[in-house]
Every structure is written in structure tokens, then in C-alpha cells.
Amino acid sequence: MKERSRTPVTKKIARERIEILFEQALLAFSAHPERSNRYVDIARRIAMRQRIRIDREFRRQYCHHCYSFLVPGKNMRVRVHRSNVVVTCHSCNKKTRYRVVRPHVQST
């Protein structure tokens, strides 16, 4: 089997495609939520195949348990509890916590 190309050019193209897929998932969510879940699945497969990380802004837009695309107020709940953001997916009822760190301000 031929080895997959992992040059910087192909990784850049993969990042662009992942970004486009998340934009399309956001646009398609209102009419076809299952289609937006499929876009997330395709974006994850591209990232795994090219061995790149999905950017933080996109990683937080899908559930890491059921891989469904998340839209606040529609299929997810967002709460703040003790300097953590708690995201609850309504598809699988799993909770994901993100740490919120305040920037350190130096007094002058």
C-alpha cells in the first residue's frame, strides 16, 4: 500500500478542508442536523489521516462522546460552575468540562 503524503502542503489543505466542513456543519444544522454530524465525522477522519490536531475553536463544537455537532440552546447546555464551563450534550447526556483561566494581571 502506498504511503500517505504528509507534507506541510497537504496538512495545510487538510486544515482548510476541516475549517470548511465546520462552516458547512453550522449552516446545515438548522435544516439537517444529521448532515452536520456527518460533516464533523468527515473532518475528524481527515485530521486522523493527516495526523493533525483540530483547532480548539472547532474541537469545542462537537461532542467527544457521540461526535454530534453542538449548537448552544439547540442540542447542548452551557453552564459556568467554579471557573469551569460545563457543556452538556442533549444527544448522549454526557458532560464535558473546560477550564477557564483568568489572565494574570500585574499591578503597577
PDB file of C-alpha atoms in Angstrom:
ATOM      1  CA  MET A   1       0.000   0.000   0.000  1.00  0.00           C
ATOM      2  CA  LYS A   2       1.252   3.449  -0.875  1.00  0.00           C
ATOM      3  CA  GLU A   3       2.357   5.675   1.998  1.00  0.00           C
ATOM      4  CA  ARG A   4       0.114   8.715   2.507  1.00  0.00           C
ATOM      5  CA  SER A   5       1.607  12.121   1.812  1.00  0.00           C
ATOM      6  CA  ARG A   6       2.189  14.172   4.975  1.00  0.00           C
ATOM      7  CA  THR A   7       3.970  17.186   3.578  1.00  0.00           C
ATOM      8  CA  PRO A   8       3.247  20.647   5.007  1.00  0.00           C
ATOM      9  CA  VAL A   9       1.213  21.445   1.892  1.00  0.00           C
ATOM     10  CA  THR A  10      -1.154  18.512   2.397  1.00  0.00           C
ATOM     11  CA  LYS A  11      -1.520  19.350   6.093  1.00  0.00           C
ATOM     12  CA  LYS A  12      -2.413  22.931   5.171  1.00  0.00           C
ATOM     13  CA  ILE A  13      -5.032  21.692   2.703  1.00  0.00           C
ATOM     14  CA  ALA A  14      -6.420  19.352   5.375  1.00  0.00           C
ATOM     15  CA  ARG A  15      -6.764  22.245   7.852  1.00  0.00           C
ATOM     16  CA  GLU A  16      -8.589  24.298   5.215  1.00  0.00           C
ATOM     17  CA  ARG A  17     -10.967  21.420   4.488  1.00  0.00           C
ATOM     18  CA  ILE A  18     -11.667  20.917   8.183  1.00  0.00           C
ATOM     19  CA  GLU A  19     -12.489  24.613   8.521  1.00  0.00           C
ATOM     20  CA  ILE A  20     -14.835  24.442   5.514  1.00  0.00           C
ATOM     21  CA  LEU A  21     -16.562  21.346   6.906  1.00  0.00           C
ATOM     22  CA  PHE A  22     -17.265  23.019  10.249  1.00  0.00           C
ATOM     23  CA  GLU A  23     -18.641  26.090   8.456  1.00  0.00           C
ATOM     24  CA  GLN A  24     -20.916  23.843   6.388  1.00  0.00           C
ATOM     25  CA  ALA A  25     -21.991  21.978   9.548  1.00  0.00           C
ATOM     26  CA  LEU A  26     -23.067  25.265  11.111  1.00  0.00           C
ATOM     27  CA  LEU A  27     -25.019  26.271   8.012  1.00  0.00           C
ATOM     28  CA  ALA A  28     -26.699  22.874   7.607  1.00  0.00           C
ATOM     29  CA  PHE A  29     -27.631  22.366  11.269  1.00  0.00           C
ATOM     30  CA  SER A  30     -30.989  24.136  11.214  1.00  0.00           C
ATOM     31  CA  ALA A  31     -32.368  22.077   8.317  1.00  0.00           C
ATOM     32  CA  HIS A  32     -30.366  18.816   8.576  1.00  0.00           C
ATOM     33  CA  PRO A  33     -28.732  18.142  11.962  1.00  0.00           C
ATOM     34  CA  GLU A  34     -27.696  14.633  10.899  1.00  0.00           C
ATOM     35  CA  ARG A  35     -25.823  16.117   7.947  1.00  0.00           C
ATOM     36  CA  SER A  36     -23.859  18.420  10.231  1.00  0.00           C
ATOM     37  CA  ASN A  37     -22.930  15.370  12.354  1.00  0.00           C
ATOM     38  CA  ARG A  38     -21.638  13.729   9.189  1.00  0.00           C
ATOM     39  CA  TYR A  39     -19.516  16.800   8.386  1.00  0.00           C
ATOM     40  CA  VAL A  40     -17.936  16.547  11.838  1.00  0.00           C
ATOM     41  CA  ASP A  41     -17.213  12.868  11.205  1.00  0.00           C
ATOM     42  CA  ILE A  42     -15.524  13.648   7.881  1.00  0.00           C
ATOM     43  CA  ALA A  43     -13.461  16.448   9.469  1.00  0.00           C
ATOM     44  CA  ARG A  44     -12.293  14.094  12.232  1.00  0.00           C
ATOM     45  CA  ARG A  45     -11.299  11.441   9.695  1.00  0.00           C
ATOM     46  CA  ILE A  46      -9.278  13.984   7.692  1.00  0.00           C
ATOM     47  CA  ALA A  47      -7.484  15.084  10.864  1.00  0.00           C
ATOM     48  CA  MET A  48      -6.730  11.497  11.890  1.00  0.00           C
ATOM     49  CA  ARG A  49      -5.496  10.517   8.451  1.00  0.00           C
ATOM     50  CA  GLN A  50      -3.176  13.514   8.164  1.00  0.00           C
ATOM     51  CA  ARG A  51      -2.207  13.317  11.862  1.00  0.00           C
ATOM     52  CA  ILE A  52      -3.084  16.911  12.659  1.00  0.00           C
ATOM     53  CA  ARG A  53      -4.942  18.370  15.602  1.00  0.00           C
ATOM     54  CA  ILE A  54      -8.299  20.035  15.101  1.00  0.00           C
ATOM     55  CA  ASP A  55      -8.122  23.646  16.290  1.00  0.00           C
ATOM     56  CA  ARG A  56      -9.560  24.437  19.711  1.00  0.00           C
ATOM     57  CA  GLU A  57     -12.410  26.544  18.310  1.00  0.00           C
ATOM     58  CA  PHE A  58     -13.580  23.547  16.245  1.00  0.00           C
ATOM     59  CA  ARG A  59     -12.863  20.906  18.904  1.00  0.00           C
ATOM     60  CA  ARG A  60     -15.332  22.582  21.216  1.00  0.00           C
ATOM     61  CA  GLN A  61     -18.096  22.493  18.609  1.00  0.00           C
ATOM     62  CA  TYR A  62     -18.708  18.751  18.786  1.00  0.00           C
ATOM     63  CA  CYS A  63     -19.376  16.192  21.499  1.00  0.00           C
ATOM     64  CA  HIS A  64     -16.362  13.993  22.204  1.00  0.00           C
ATOM     65  CA  HIS A  65     -18.571  11.073  23.224  1.00  0.00           C
ATOM     66  CA  CYS A  66     -21.165  10.805  20.431  1.00  0.00           C
ATOM     67  CA  TYR A  67     -19.426  13.127  17.903  1.00  0.00           C
ATOM     68  CA  SER A  68     -22.531  15.195  17.227  1.00  0.00           C
ATOM     69  CA  PHE A  69     -22.251  18.832  16.183  1.00  0.00           C
ATOM     70  CA  LEU A  70     -23.216  21.102  19.091  1.00  0.00           C
ATOM     71  CA  VAL A  71     -25.171  24.347  18.913  1.00  0.00           C
ATOM     72  CA  PRO A  72     -25.834  26.188  22.200  1.00  0.00           C
ATOM     73  CA  GLY A  73     -29.512  26.242  23.089  1.00  0.00           C
ATOM     74  CA  LYS A  74     -30.459  23.652  20.461  1.00  0.00           C
ATOM     75  CA  ASN A  75     -28.771  20.409  21.446  1.00  0.00           C
ATOM     76  CA  MET A  76     -26.414  21.447  24.236  1.00  0.00           C
ATOM     77  CA  ARG A  77     -26.494  23.273  27.563  1.00  0.00           C
ATOM     78  CA  VAL A  78     -23.680  25.552  28.724  1.00  0.00           C
ATOM     79  CA  ARG A  79     -23.166  26.385  32.381  1.00  0.00           C
ATOM     80  CA  VAL A  80     -20.395  28.006  34.376  1.00  0.00           C
ATOM     81  CA  HIS A  81     -19.505  26.318  37.657  1.00  0.00           C
ATOM     82  CA  ARG A  82     -16.464  27.121  39.814  1.00  0.00           C
ATOM     83  CA  SER A  83     -14.321  28.526  36.997  1.00  0.00           C
ATOM     84  CA  ASN A  84     -15.284  25.641  34.702  1.00  0.00           C
ATOM     85  CA  VAL A  85     -17.521  25.734  31.662  1.00  0.00           C
ATOM     86  CA  VAL A  86     -19.727  22.643  31.746  1.00  0.00           C
ATOM     87  CA  VAL A  87     -21.174  21.611  28.374  1.00  0.00           C
ATOM     88  CA  THR A  88     -23.938  19.006  28.412  1.00  0.00           C
ATOM     89  CA  CYS A  89     -24.788  17.241  25.162  1.00  0.00           C
ATOM     90  CA  HIS A  90     -28.522  16.531  24.830  1.00  0.00           C
ATOM     91  CA  SER A  91     -27.892  13.630  22.449  1.00  0.00           C
ATOM     92  CA  CYS A  92     -25.910  11.465  24.866  1.00  0.00           C
ATOM     93  CA  ASN A  93     -26.273  13.444  28.147  1.00  0.00           C
ATOM     94  CA  LYS A  94     -22.508  13.463  28.687  1.00  0.00           C
ATOM     95  CA  LYS A  95     -20.844  16.439  30.336  1.00  0.00           C
ATOM     96  CA  THR A  96     -17.582  17.983  29.185  1.00  0.00           C
ATOM     97  CA  ARG A  97     -15.748  20.467  31.367  1.00  0.00           C
ATOM     98  CA  TYR A  98     -13.438  23.170  30.099  1.00  0.00           C
ATOM     99  CA  ARG A  99     -11.181  25.041  32.467  1.00  0.00           C
ATOM    100  CA  VAL A 100     -11.417  28.819  32.390  1.00  0.00           C
ATOM    101  CA  VAL A 101      -8.226  30.521  33.477  1.00  0.00           C
ATOM    102  CA  ARG A 102      -8.238  34.211  34.196  1.00  0.00           C
ATOM    103  CA  PRO A 103      -5.341  36.106  32.671  1.00  0.00           C
ATOM    104  CA  HIS A 104      -2.800  37.204  35.249  1.00  0.00           C
ATOM    105  CA  VAL A 105      -2.794  40.965  35.649  1.00  0.00           C
ATOM    106  CA  GLN A 106       0.324  42.553  37.082  1.00  0.00           C
ATOM    107  CA  SER A 107      -0.240  45.570  39.280  1.00  0.00           C
ATOM    108  CA  THR A 108       1.949  48.558  38.530  1.00  0.00           C
TER     109      THR A 108
END
